[in-house]
CSV table of C-alpha atoms and ligand atoms in Angstrom, one decimal:
chain,number,residue,atom,x,y,z
C,191,UNK,CA,0.0,0.0,0.0
C,192,UNK,CA,1.4,3.4,-0.9
C,193,UNK,CA,1.4,5.8,2.0
C,194,UNK,CA,0.4,8.9,0.1
C,195,UNK,CA,-2.6,10.8,-1.4
C,196,UNK,CA,-2.9,12.3,-4.8
C,197,UNK,CA,-4.6,15.7,-5.2
C,198,UNK,CA,-5.9,16.6,-8.7
C,199,UNK,CA,-7.0,20.1,-9.7
C,200,UNK,CA,-9.8,19.3,-12.0
C,201,UNK,CA,-9.7,22.7,-13.6
C,202,UNK,CA,-6.2,22.2,-14.9
C,203,UNK,CA,-5.8,18.4,-14.7
C,204,UNK,CA,-2.6,18.9,-12.7
C,205,UNK,CA,-1.8,16.4,-9.9
C,206,UNK,CA,0.5,16.2,-6.9
C,207,UNK,CA,1.3,13.2,-4.9
C,208,UNK,CA,1.8,13.9,-1.2
C,209,UNK,CA,3.3,11.4,1.3
C,210,UNK,CA,1.4,10.6,4.5
C,211,UNK,CA,3.9,11.0,7.3
C,212,UNK,CA,3.0,10.2,11.0
C,213,UNK,CA,-0.7,10.3,10.0
C,214,UNK,CA,-0.4,13.8,8.5
C,215,UNK,CA,-0.2,15.3,5.0
C,216,UNK,CA,2.1,18.3,4.4
C,217,UNK,CA,-0.2,21.2,3.3
C,218,UNK,CA,2.6,23.0,1.4
C,219,UNK,CA,2.0,20.6,-1.5
C,220,UNK,CA,-1.6,21.8,-1.7
C,221,UNK,CA,-0.3,25.4,-1.6
C,222,UNK,CA,2.0,24.7,-4.6
C,223,UNK,CA,-0.7,23.1,-6.7
C,224,UNK,CA,-3.5,25.5,-5.8
C,225,UNK,CA,-2.2,28.8,-4.6
C,226,UNK,CA,-5.1,31.0,-3.4
C,227,UNK,CA,-7.5,28.2,-2.6
C,228,UNK,CA,-7.9,27.5,1.1
C,229,UNK,CA,-9.1,24.6,3.2
C,230,UNK,CA,-12.2,25.7,5.1
C,231,UNK,CA,-11.9,24.0,8.5
C,232,UNK,CA,-13.7,26.1,11.2
C,233,UNK,CA,-12.8,24.8,14.6
C,234,UNK,CA,-9.7,23.0,13.2
C,235,UNK,CA,-11.5,19.6,13.0
C,236,UNK,CA,-9.0,18.1,10.5
C,237,UNK,CA,-6.2,20.6,10.6
C,238,UNK,CA,-3.0,19.8,12.6
C,239,UNK,CA,-1.6,23.2,13.6
C,240,UNK,CA,1.8,21.8,14.5
C,241,UNK,CA,4.0,18.7,14.8
C,242,UNK,CA,4.7,18.1,18.5
C,243,UNK,CA,6.7,15.6,20.6
C,244,UNK,CA,5.0,16.3,23.9
C,245,UNK,CA,1.7,14.5,24.2
C,246,UNK,CA,0.3,11.5,22.4
C,247,UNK,CA,-3.5,11.4,22.4
C,248,UNK,CA,-5.4,8.5,20.7
C,249,UNK,CA,-9.0,9.6,21.2
C,250,UNK,CA,-10.4,6.5,19.5
C,251,UNK,CA,-8.8,4.2,22.0
C,252,UNK,CA,-8.9,6.5,25.0
C,253,UNK,CA,-5.1,6.7,25.3
C,254,UNK,CA,-3.2,9.6,26.7
C,255,UNK,CA,0.6,9.7,27.1
C,256,UNK,CA,3.0,12.4,28.2
C,257,UNK,CA,6.4,12.0,26.4
C,258,UNK,CA,5.5,8.3,25.9
C,259,UNK,CA,4.4,7.6,29.6
C,260,UNK,CA,0.8,6.5,30.1
C,261,UNK,CA,-1.3,8.9,32.1
C,262,UNK,CA,-2.3,6.0,34.4
C,263,UNK,CA,1.3,5.2,35.1
C,264,UNK,CA,2.2,8.8,35.9
C,265,UNK,CA,-0.9,9.4,38.0
C,266,UNK,CA,0.0,6.3,40.1
C,267,UNK,CA,3.7,6.7,40.4
C,268,UNK,CA,4.8,10.3,39.7
C,269,UNK,CA,4.3,13.7,41.2
C,270,UNK,CA,3.1,16.9,39.6
C,271,UNK,CA,6.5,18.6,39.7
C,272,UNK,CA,8.2,15.6,38.2
C,273,UNK,CA,5.6,15.6,35.4
C,274,UNK,CA,6.2,19.3,34.8
C,275,UNK,CA,9.9,18.4,34.3
C,276,UNK,CA,9.0,15.5,32.0
C,277,UNK,CA,6.8,17.7,29.8
C,278,UNK,CA,9.3,20.5,29.6
C,279,UNK,CA,12.4,18.4,29.1
C,280,UNK,CA,11.3,15.2,27.5
C,281,UNK,CA,12.7,12.9,30.1
C,282,UNK,CA,12.0,12.0,33.7
C,283,UNK,CA,14.6,13.8,35.9
C,284,UNK,CA,17.5,12.0,37.7
C,285,UNK,CA,17.5,12.4,41.4
C,286,UNK,CA,19.9,15.4,41.2
C,287,UNK,CA,17.8,17.1,38.4
C,288,UNK,CA,14.7,16.5,40.4
C,289,UNK,CA,16.1,18.1,43.5
C,290,UNK,CA,17.3,21.1,41.7
C,291,UNK,CA,14.0,21.5,39.9
C,292,UNK,CA,11.8,21.2,43.0
C,293,UNK,CA,14.1,23.6,44.8
C,294,UNK,CA,13.9,26.1,42.0
C,295,UNK,CA,10.1,25.9,41.9
C,296,UNK,CA,9.7,26.0,45.6
C,297,UNK,CA,11.9,29.1,46.0
C,298,UNK,CA,10.1,31.3,43.4
C,299,UNK,CA,6.6,31.1,45.0
C,300,UNK,CA,6.6,34.7,46.3
C,301,UNK,CA,5.2,37.5,44.2
C,302,UNK,CA,5.9,41.3,44.3
C,303,UNK,CA,4.0,43.0,47.1
C,304,UNK,CA,2.5,45.5,44.7
C,305,UNK,CA,0.6,42.7,43.1
C,306,UNK,CA,-1.2,42.0,46.4
C,307,UNK,CA,-1.5,45.5,47.8
C,308,UNK,CA,-2.3,47.5,44.7
C,309,UNK,CA,-3.3,45.1,42.0
C,310,UNK,CA,-5.6,42.6,43.8
C,311,UNK,CA,-7.2,45.1,46.1
C,312,UNK,CA,-8.4,47.0,43.0
C,313,UNK,CA,-10.8,44.2,42.1
C,314,UNK,CA,-14.5,44.4,43.0
C,315,UNK,CA,-15.3,42.1,46.0
C,316,UNK,CA,-17.3,39.6,43.8
C,317,UNK,CA,-14.7,39.5,41.0
C,318,UNK,CA,-14.5,36.0,39.5
C,319,UNK,CA,-11.2,34.4,40.5
C,320,UNK,CA,-10.6,33.3,36.8
C,321,UNK,CA,-10.9,37.0,35.8
C,322,UNK,CA,-8.4,37.9,38.5
C,323,UNK,CA,-6.0,35.1,37.5
C,324,UNK,CA,-6.1,36.1,33.8
C,325,UNK,CA,-5.3,39.7,34.7
C,326,UNK,CA,-2.7,38.8,37.3
C,327,UNK,CA,-0.7,36.5,35.0
C,328,UNK,CA,-0.7,39.2,32.4
C,329,UNK,CA,0.4,41.7,35.0
C,330,UNK,CA,3.4,39.6,36.0
C,331,UNK,CA,5.0,40.4,32.6
C,332,UNK,CA,5.3,44.0,33.7
C,333,UNK,CA,7.4,42.8,36.7
C,334,UNK,CA,9.7,40.8,34.5
C,335,UNK,CA,10.4,42.9,31.4
C,336,UNK,CA,13.4,40.7,30.5
C,337,UNK,CA,10.8,37.9,29.7
C,338,UNK,CA,10.5,39.5,26.2
C,339,UNK,CA,13.8,37.9,25.3
C,340,UNK,CA,12.1,34.6,24.4
C,341,UNK,CA,14.9,33.3,22.3
C,342,UNK,CA,17.4,33.0,25.2
C,343,UNK,CA,17.0,29.5,26.7
C,344,UNK,CA,18.3,30.6,30.2
C,345,UNK,CA,15.8,33.4,30.3
C,346,UNK,CA,13.0,31.1,29.1
C,347,UNK,CA,13.9,28.7,31.9
C,348,UNK,CA,13.6,31.5,34.5
C,349,UNK,CA,10.2,32.6,33.3
C,350,UNK,CA,8.9,29.0,33.0
C,351,UNK,CA,10.0,28.4,36.5
C,352,UNK,CA,8.4,31.6,37.8
C,353,UNK,CA,5.0,30.8,36.1
C,354,UNK,CA,4.8,27.3,37.5
C,355,UNK,CA,5.9,28.5,41.0
C,356,UNK,CA,3.7,31.6,41.2
C,357,UNK,CA,0.4,30.5,39.7
C,358,UNK,CA,-0.8,28.8,42.9
C,359,UNK,CA,0.1,31.9,44.8
C,360,UNK,CA,-1.9,34.1,42.4
C,361,UNK,CA,-4.8,31.6,42.5
C,362,UNK,CA,-5.0,31.4,46.3
C,363,UNK,CA,-4.7,35.2,46.5
C,364,UNK,CA,-7.7,35.5,44.2
C,365,UNK,CA,-9.7,33.3,46.5
C,366,UNK,CA,-8.7,35.1,49.7
C,367,UNK,CA,-9.5,38.4,48.1
C,368,UNK,CA,-13.0,37.2,47.2
C,369,UNK,CA,-13.8,36.1,50.8
C,370,UNK,CA,-12.1,39.0,52.4
C,371,UNK,CA,-9.4,37.0,54.2
C,372,UNK,CA,-5.8,38.1,54.6
C,373,UNK,CA,-3.4,36.6,52.1
C,374,UNK,CA,-1.3,33.7,53.3
C,375,UNK,CA,2.3,33.8,52.3
C,376,UNK,CA,3.8,30.7,50.6
C,377,UNK,CA,5.4,28.2,52.9
C,378,UNK,CA,8.5,26.8,51.2
C,379,UNK,CA,8.8,23.9,53.6
C,380,UNK,CA,5.7,22.3,52.1
C,381,UNK,CA,5.2,20.4,48.9
C,382,UNK,CA,3.7,22.2,45.8
C,383,UNK,CA,0.1,20.8,46.6
C,384,UNK,CA,0.3,21.2,50.3
C,385,UNK,CA,1.6,24.8,50.0
C,386,UNK,CA,-1.3,25.6,47.7
C,387,UNK,CA,-3.8,24.2,50.3
C,388,UNK,CA,-2.1,26.1,53.0
C,389,UNK,CA,-2.4,29.4,51.1
C,390,UNK,CA,-6.1,28.6,50.5
C,391,UNK,CA,-7.2,27.5,53.9
C,392,UNK,CA,-4.8,28.6,56.6
C,393,UNK,CA,-6.4,30.8,59.3
C,394,UNK,CA,-4.7,31.4,62.6
C,395,UNK,CA,-2.8,28.2,63.2
C,396,UNK,CA,1.0,28.6,63.2
C,397,UNK,CA,1.4,25.9,60.6
C,398,UNK,CA,-1.2,24.5,58.3
C,399,UNK,CA,-1.1,20.8,58.0
C,400,UNK,CA,-2.9,19.6,54.9
C,401,UNK,CA,-4.4,16.1,55.0
C,402,UNK,CA,-1.8,13.9,53.1
C,403,UNK,CA,-4.7,12.3,51.2
C,404,UNK,CA,-6.0,15.7,50.0
C,405,UNK,CA,-2.5,16.9,49.2
C,406,UNK,CA,-1.9,13.8,47.1
C,407,UNK,CA,-5.4,14.1,45.5
C,408,UNK,CA,-4.7,17.7,44.4
C,409,UNK,CA,-1.3,16.7,43.1
C,410,UNK,CA,-2.8,13.8,41.0
C,411,UNK,CA,-5.5,16.1,39.6
C,412,UNK,CA,-2.8,18.5,38.6
C,413,UNK,CA,-1.0,15.7,36.8
C,414,UNK,CA,-4.2,14.7,34.9
C,415,UNK,CA,-4.6,18.3,33.8
C,416,UNK,CA,-1.0,18.9,33.0
C,417,UNK,CA,-1.3,18.6,29.2
C,418,UNK,CA,-3.7,17.7,26.5
C,419,UNK,CA,-1.9,18.5,23.3
C,420,UNK,CA,-3.5,21.1,21.0
C,421,UNK,CA,-6.7,22.0,22.9
C,422,UNK,CA,-8.2,25.5,22.8
C,423,UNK,CA,-6.1,27.1,25.5
C,424,UNK,CA,-2.8,25.4,24.3
C,425,UNK,CA,-3.5,26.6,20.8
C,426,UNK,CA,-4.1,30.1,22.2
C,427,UNK,CA,-0.7,29.8,24.0
C,428,UNK,CA,1.1,28.8,20.8
C,429,UNK,CA,-0.7,31.4,18.6
C,430,UNK,CA,0.1,34.2,21.0
C,431,UNK,CA,3.7,32.9,21.5
C,432,UNK,CA,4.1,32.8,17.7
C,433,UNK,CA,4.1,36.6,17.7
C,434,UNK,CA,7.1,36.3,20.1
C,435,UNK,CA,5.0,37.9,22.9
C,436,UNK,CA,6.5,37.2,26.4
C,437,UNK,CA,5.2,33.9,28.1
C,438,UNK,CA,3.2,35.8,30.8
C,439,UNK,CA,1.1,37.5,28.1
C,440,UNK,CA,0.7,34.2,26.2
C,441,UNK,CA,-0.2,32.3,29.4
C,442,UNK,CA,-2.8,35.0,30.3
C,443,UNK,CA,-4.4,34.4,26.8
C,444,UNK,CA,-4.3,30.6,27.4
C,445,UNK,CA,-5.9,31.1,30.8
C,446,UNK,CA,-8.6,33.2,29.2
C,447,UNK,CA,-9.3,30.5,26.6
C,448,UNK,CA,-9.6,28.0,29.4
C,449,UNK,CA,-12.2,30.1,31.2
C,450,UNK,CA,-15.1,29.2,28.8
C,451,UNK,CA,-17.7,26.6,29.7
C,452,UNK,CA,-16.9,24.5,26.7
C,453,UNK,CA,-13.3,24.1,27.9
C,454,UNK,CA,-12.0,24.4,31.5
C,455,UNK,CA,-15.3,26.0,32.7
C,456,UNK,CA,-17.1,22.7,32.2
C,457,UNK,CA,-16.2,21.4,35.7
C,458,UNK,CA,-18.1,24.3,37.3
C,459,UNK,CA,-21.0,23.8,34.8
C,460,UNK,CA,-21.2,20.1,35.8
C,461,UNK,CA,-22.0,21.0,39.4
C,462,UNK,CA,-24.6,23.6,38.4
C,463,UNK,CA,-26.2,20.9,36.2
C,464,UNK,CA,-26.2,18.3,39.0
C,465,UNK,CA,-27.7,20.8,41.4
C,466,UNK,CA,-30.4,21.7,38.9
C,467,UNK,CA,-31.2,18.0,38.5
C,468,UNK,CA,-31.4,17.7,42.2
C,469,UNK,CA,-32.7,14.2,42.6
C,470,UNK,CA,-32.9,10.8,40.9
C,471,UNK,CA,-36.5,11.4,39.9
C,472,UNK,CA,-35.6,14.3,37.6
C,473,UNK,CA,-32.9,12.5,35.7
C,474,UNK,CA,-35.1,11.0,33.0
C,475,UNK,CA,-36.6,14.4,32.1
C,476,UNK,CA,-33.2,15.9,32.1
C,477,UNK,CA,-31.8,13.3,29.7
C,478,UNK,CA,-34.8,13.8,27.4
C,479,UNK,CA,-34.2,17.5,27.3
C,480,UNK,CA,-30.5,16.9,26.4
C,481,UNK,CA,-31.6,14.5,23.6
C,482,UNK,CA,-34.1,17.1,22.3
C,483,UNK,CA,-31.1,19.5,22.0
C,484,UNK,CA,-32.3,21.9,24.7
C,485,UNK,CA,-29.2,21.6,26.7
C,486,UNK,CA,-26.0,19.6,27.0
C,487,UNK,CA,-24.9,17.0,29.4
C,488,UNK,CA,-22.0,18.9,30.8
C,489,UNK,CA,-18.8,16.9,31.4
C,490,UNK,CA,-19.7,14.6,28.5
C,491,UNK,CA,-18.3,14.6,25.0
C,492,UNK,CA,-15.0,15.6,23.6
C,493,UNK,CA,-13.6,16.7,20.2
C,494,UNK,CA,-10.9,14.0,20.2
C,495,UNK,CA,-12.0,11.3,22.6
C,496,UNK,CA,-14.5,9.0,21.0
C,497,UNK,CA,-14.0,6.6,23.9
C,498,UNK,CA,-14.0,6.9,27.7
C,499,UNK,CA,-11.6,9.8,28.7
C,500,UNK,CA,-8.8,7.9,30.6
C,501,UNK,CA,-8.5,10.9,33.0
C,502,UNK,CA,-12.2,10.6,33.9
C,503,UNK,CA,-11.6,7.0,34.9
C,504,UNK,CA,-8.7,7.9,37.2
C,505,UNK,CA,-10.6,10.8,38.8
C,506,UNK,CA,-13.6,8.5,39.4
C,507,UNK,CA,-11.4,5.9,41.1
C,508,UNK,CA,-9.9,8.6,43.4
C,509,UNK,CA,-13.2,10.0,44.5
C,510,UNK,CA,-13.9,7.5,47.2
C,511,UNK,CA,-10.5,8.0,48.8
C,512,UNK,CA,-11.1,11.8,49.0
C,513,UNK,CA,-14.7,11.3,50.3
C,514,UNK,CA,-13.3,9.2,53.2
C,515,UNK,CA,-11.6,12.3,54.4
C,516,UNK,CA,-14.1,15.0,53.3
C,517,UNK,CA,-17.4,13.2,53.6
C,518,UNK,CA,-19.3,12.0,50.6
C,519,UNK,CA,-20.5,14.5,48.0
C,520,UNK,CA,-24.2,13.5,47.6
C,521,UNK,CA,-24.1,14.7,44.0
C,522,UNK,CA,-21.9,11.8,43.1
C,523,UNK,CA,-25.0,9.5,43.1
C,524,UNK,CA,-26.7,11.7,40.5
C,525,UNK,CA,-23.5,11.7,38.4
C,526,UNK,CA,-23.1,8.0,38.6
C,527,UNK,CA,-26.7,7.4,37.5
C,528,UNK,CA,-26.4,9.9,34.7
C,529,UNK,CA,-23.3,8.1,33.4
C,530,UNK,CA,-25.0,4.7,33.7
C,531,UNK,CA,-28.0,6.0,31.7
C,532,UNK,CA,-26.0,7.8,29.1
C,533,UNK,CA,-23.6,4.9,28.4
C,534,UNK,CA,-26.7,2.7,27.5
C,535,UNK,CA,-28.6,5.4,25.6
C,536,UNK,CA,-28.5,5.3,21.8
C,537,UNK,CA,-28.3,9.2,21.5
C,538,UNK,CA,-25.0,9.2,23.5
C,539,UNK,CA,-23.7,5.9,22.1
C,540,UNK,CA,-24.2,6.9,18.5
C,541,UNK,CA,-22.3,10.2,19.0
C,542,UNK,CA,-19.5,8.6,21.1
C,543,UNK,CA,-20.3,10.8,24.1
C,544,UNK,CA,-18.5,9.6,27.2
C,545,UNK,CA,-17.6,11.3,30.5
C,546,UNK,CA,-14.6,13.7,30.1
C,547,UNK,CA,-12.2,14.8,32.8
C,548,UNK,CA,-14.6,17.5,34.0
C,549,UNK,CA,-17.4,15.2,34.8
C,550,UNK,CA,-16.0,14.0,38.1
C,551,UNK,CA,-13.3,16.6,39.0
C,552,UNK,CA,-15.9,19.1,40.2
C,553,UNK,CA,-17.3,16.6,42.7
C,554,UNK,CA,-13.9,16.1,44.3
C,555,UNK,CA,-13.1,19.8,44.3
C,556,UNK,CA,-16.5,20.5,45.9
C,557,UNK,CA,-16.0,17.8,48.6
C,558,UNK,CA,-12.6,19.5,49.3
C,559,UNK,CA,-14.4,22.7,50.0
C,560,UNK,CA,-13.3,24.7,46.9
C,561,UNK,CA,-16.0,27.1,45.8
C,562,UNK,CA,-17.4,26.5,42.3
C,563,UNK,CA,-15.7,29.6,40.8
C,564,UNK,CA,-12.3,28.2,41.8
C,565,UNK,CA,-12.7,25.0,39.8
C,566,UNK,CA,-11.3,26.4,36.5
C,567,UNK,CA,-8.5,28.1,38.5
C,568,UNK,CA,-7.4,24.7,39.7
C,569,UNK,CA,-7.5,23.4,36.1
C,570,UNK,CA,-5.3,26.4,35.1
C,571,UNK,CA,-2.7,25.6,37.8
C,572,UNK,CA,-2.5,22.0,36.5
C,573,UNK,CA,-2.3,23.1,32.8
C,574,UNK,CA,0.4,25.7,33.2
C,575,UNK,CA,3.3,23.2,32.5
C,576,UNK,CA,1.5,22.0,29.4
C,577,UNK,CA,1.1,25.5,28.0
C,578,UNK,CA,4.7,26.3,28.7
C,579,UNK,CA,6.0,23.1,27.2
C,580,UNK,CA,4.1,23.9,24.0
C,581,UNK,CA,5.3,27.5,24.0
C,582,UNK,CA,8.9,26.4,24.5
C,583,UNK,CA,8.6,23.8,21.7
C,584,UNK,CA,7.2,26.3,19.4
C,585,UNK,CA,9.8,29.0,20.2
C,586,UNK,CA,12.6,26.5,19.9
C,587,UNK,CA,11.3,25.4,16.5
C,588,UNK,CA,11.2,29.0,15.3
C,589,UNK,CA,7.6,28.5,14.4
C,590,UNK,CA,6.2,30.9,11.9
C,591,UNK,CA,3.6,33.4,13.1
C,592,UNK,CA,0.1,31.8,13.2
C,593,UNK,CA,-1.9,33.5,10.6
C,594,UNK,CA,-4.8,31.4,9.2
C,595,UNK,CA,-6.6,32.2,5.9
C,596,UNK,CA,-10.3,32.9,5.6
C,597,UNK,CA,-12.9,32.2,2.9
C,598,UNK,CA,-14.5,35.5,2.4
C,599,UNK,CA,-18.3,35.3,2.1
C,600,UNK,CA,-19.2,39.0,2.5
C,601,UNK,CA,-20.3,41.6,0.0
C,602,UNK,CA,-18.2,42.6,-3.0
C,603,UNK,CA,-16.9,46.2,-3.2
C,604,UNK,CA,-19.5,49.0,-2.9
C,605,UNK,CA,-19.5,52.8,-2.5
C,606,UNK,CA,-19.7,54.7,0.8
C,607,UNK,CA,-23.2,56.1,1.3
C,608,UNK,CA,-23.4,59.5,3.2
C,609,UNK,CA,-25.5,59.2,6.3
C,610,UNK,CA,-28.3,61.5,5.0
C,611,UNK,CA,-28.8,59.2,2.0
C,612,UNK,CA,-29.1,55.9,3.9
C,613,UNK,CA,-32.4,54.2,4.1
J,912,CMC,N1,-24.4,16.7,25.5
J,912,CMC,C1,-25.3,16.4,24.5
J,912,CMC,N2,-25.0,16.3,23.2
J,912,CMC,C2,-23.7,16.5,22.9
J,912,CMC,C3,-22.7,16.8,23.9
J,912,CMC,C4,-23.1,16.9,25.2
J,912,CMC,N3,-22.2,17.2,26.2
J,912,CMC,N4,-21.5,17.0,23.3
J,912,CMC,C5,-21.8,16.8,22.0
J,912,CMC,N5,-23.1,16.5,21.8
J,912,CMC,C6,-23.7,16.2,20.5
J,912,CMC,C7,-23.9,17.5,19.7
J,912,CMC,O1,-25.2,18.0,19.9
J,912,CMC,C8,-23.8,16.9,18.3
J,912,CMC,O2,-25.0,16.2,17.9
J,912,CMC,P1,-25.6,16.3,16.4
J,912,CMC,O3,-24.6,15.6,15.6
J,912,CMC,O4,-26.9,15.7,16.5
J,912,CMC,O5,-25.7,17.8,16.1
J,912,CMC,C9,-22.7,15.9,18.4
J,912,CMC,O6,-22.8,15.4,19.7
J,912,CMC,C10,-21.3,16.4,18.1
J,912,CMC,O7,-21.1,17.6,18.9
J,912,CMC,P2,-20.2,18.8,18.6
J,912,CMC,O8,-20.6,20.0,19.3
J,912,CMC,O9,-20.0,18.9,17.1
J,912,CMC,O10,-18.8,18.3,19.2
J,912,CMC,P3,-17.5,19.2,19.4
J,912,CMC,O11,-16.3,18.3,19.1
J,912,CMC,O12,-17.5,20.5,18.6
J,912,CMC,O13,-17.6,19.7,20.9
J,912,CMC,C11,-17.4,19.7,23.2
J,912,CMC,C12,-16.9,19.1,21.9
J,912,CMC,C13,-16.5,19.2,24.4
J,912,CMC,C14,-17.4,21.2,23.2
J,912,CMC,C15,-18.8,19.2,23.4
J,912,CMC,O14,-18.9,17.8,23.5
J,912,CMC,C16,-19.5,19.8,24.7
J,912,CMC,O15,-20.0,20.9,24.6
J,912,CMC,N6,-19.5,19.1,25.9
J,912,CMC,C17,-20.0,19.6,27.1
J,912,CMC,C18,-19.0,20.6,27.7
J,912,CMC,C19,-17.8,19.9,28.3
J,912,CMC,O16,-17.9,18.9,29.0
J,912,CMC,N7,-16.6,20.4,28.0
J,912,CMC,C20,-15.3,19.9,28.6
J,912,CMC,C21,-14.5,19.2,27.6
J,912,CMC,S1,-13.2,18.3,28.4
J,912,CMC,C22,-12.2,19.4,29.1
J,912,CMC,C23,-11.3,20.1,28.2
J,912,CMC,O17,-10.4,19.5,27.6
J,912,CMC,O18,-11.5,21.3,28.1
């Protein structure tokens, strides 16, 4: 079998044979044969925007691997900071590399006091923490103007390090601002996850001691969120990065892309949905309204997974351990029933709609006491190393500026009409 496709322009009879490499076809052959004729692919359903060595996602078979390691293996055996290193460097760290990396991350958790005193205090009391986080990440670029020098590898390392270190601080600060509690400074004696929980929940106790089960759970959830190849927010990161903007500005754009309910905002939407359903009795009517197209079953469906999202399975398996510490989240029963019905129902089966990562994460976050509007913030903390790995890969590859074409469907040229002659 020849691993190629032949494209023929029927207007001229000219053909070009293009090899299929790694499941992709190089679009430059098309450009040579048919300059000025564009592929129309809204939402990039069939367009690969880049080649990448970071994450392998086989949506048909429900497989997710970071740098070749199965997500199940990493969730079971690794830690979030080790996974960050793996995503960014391509290999698991040696002990010495691991220690340096963890030290570097741990000792960059503080942020400039002006961020807290002047910047955060300017937000309205009910500002959404995602809105604050997007703005705060962008504002960091003003504190590190050298970050603009994106082509210098040492400089890149410093900014990557700062972003991974500081995003939990910014996130917790957003929360404390919302509830009117004083900011808790980072505690560098704690692990990444435990320090975040301390900044969230510490009140007057001298040292905050996070439950090891919950610190481990948050670390695992961060691992599951760490990367997901060319999703909406990562694409935003690469697109902004392609203009050679600094990584804080690019990460702020990625965070904004994550905010929407079709992407990272879905975990929050799932809890609203489960609350609205309220009880077992209302499930059949809810499913019918989804099938009638009146609403979506949030936390279900995915552009690339046409099988069970492997991350959802891991989260589901962790839920009971968390509930042993926090108490059971009663909404889990409605979620389990919804899943059971949907997996048997022709509407969902025929469209390959399975639970995605957001279906169960919200239940765990809620049991851990995180308010709903912090859920997407948690996703953003976990996704930061993925965004940065893609940004780094793209800058190192000297990627061209992202500039898609359009198929213009508007009016042809017409003359300006003065306002008094318009009807
Ligand atoms: N509930 C009911 N029907 C659905 C759902 C759903 N959650 N998702 C897709 N469909 C239907 C949709 O109506 C369409 O049916 P038809 O062919 O009859 O018109 C078909 O399935 C294909 O849907 P689509 O909108 O073309 O699929 P997409 O690939 O553009 O959208 C999605 C993917 C994730 C935006 C969508 O499945 C969705 O809105 N899901 C709910 C929101 C959600 O859970 N998002 C989190 C995604 S995972 C976390 C992340 O990576 O961000």
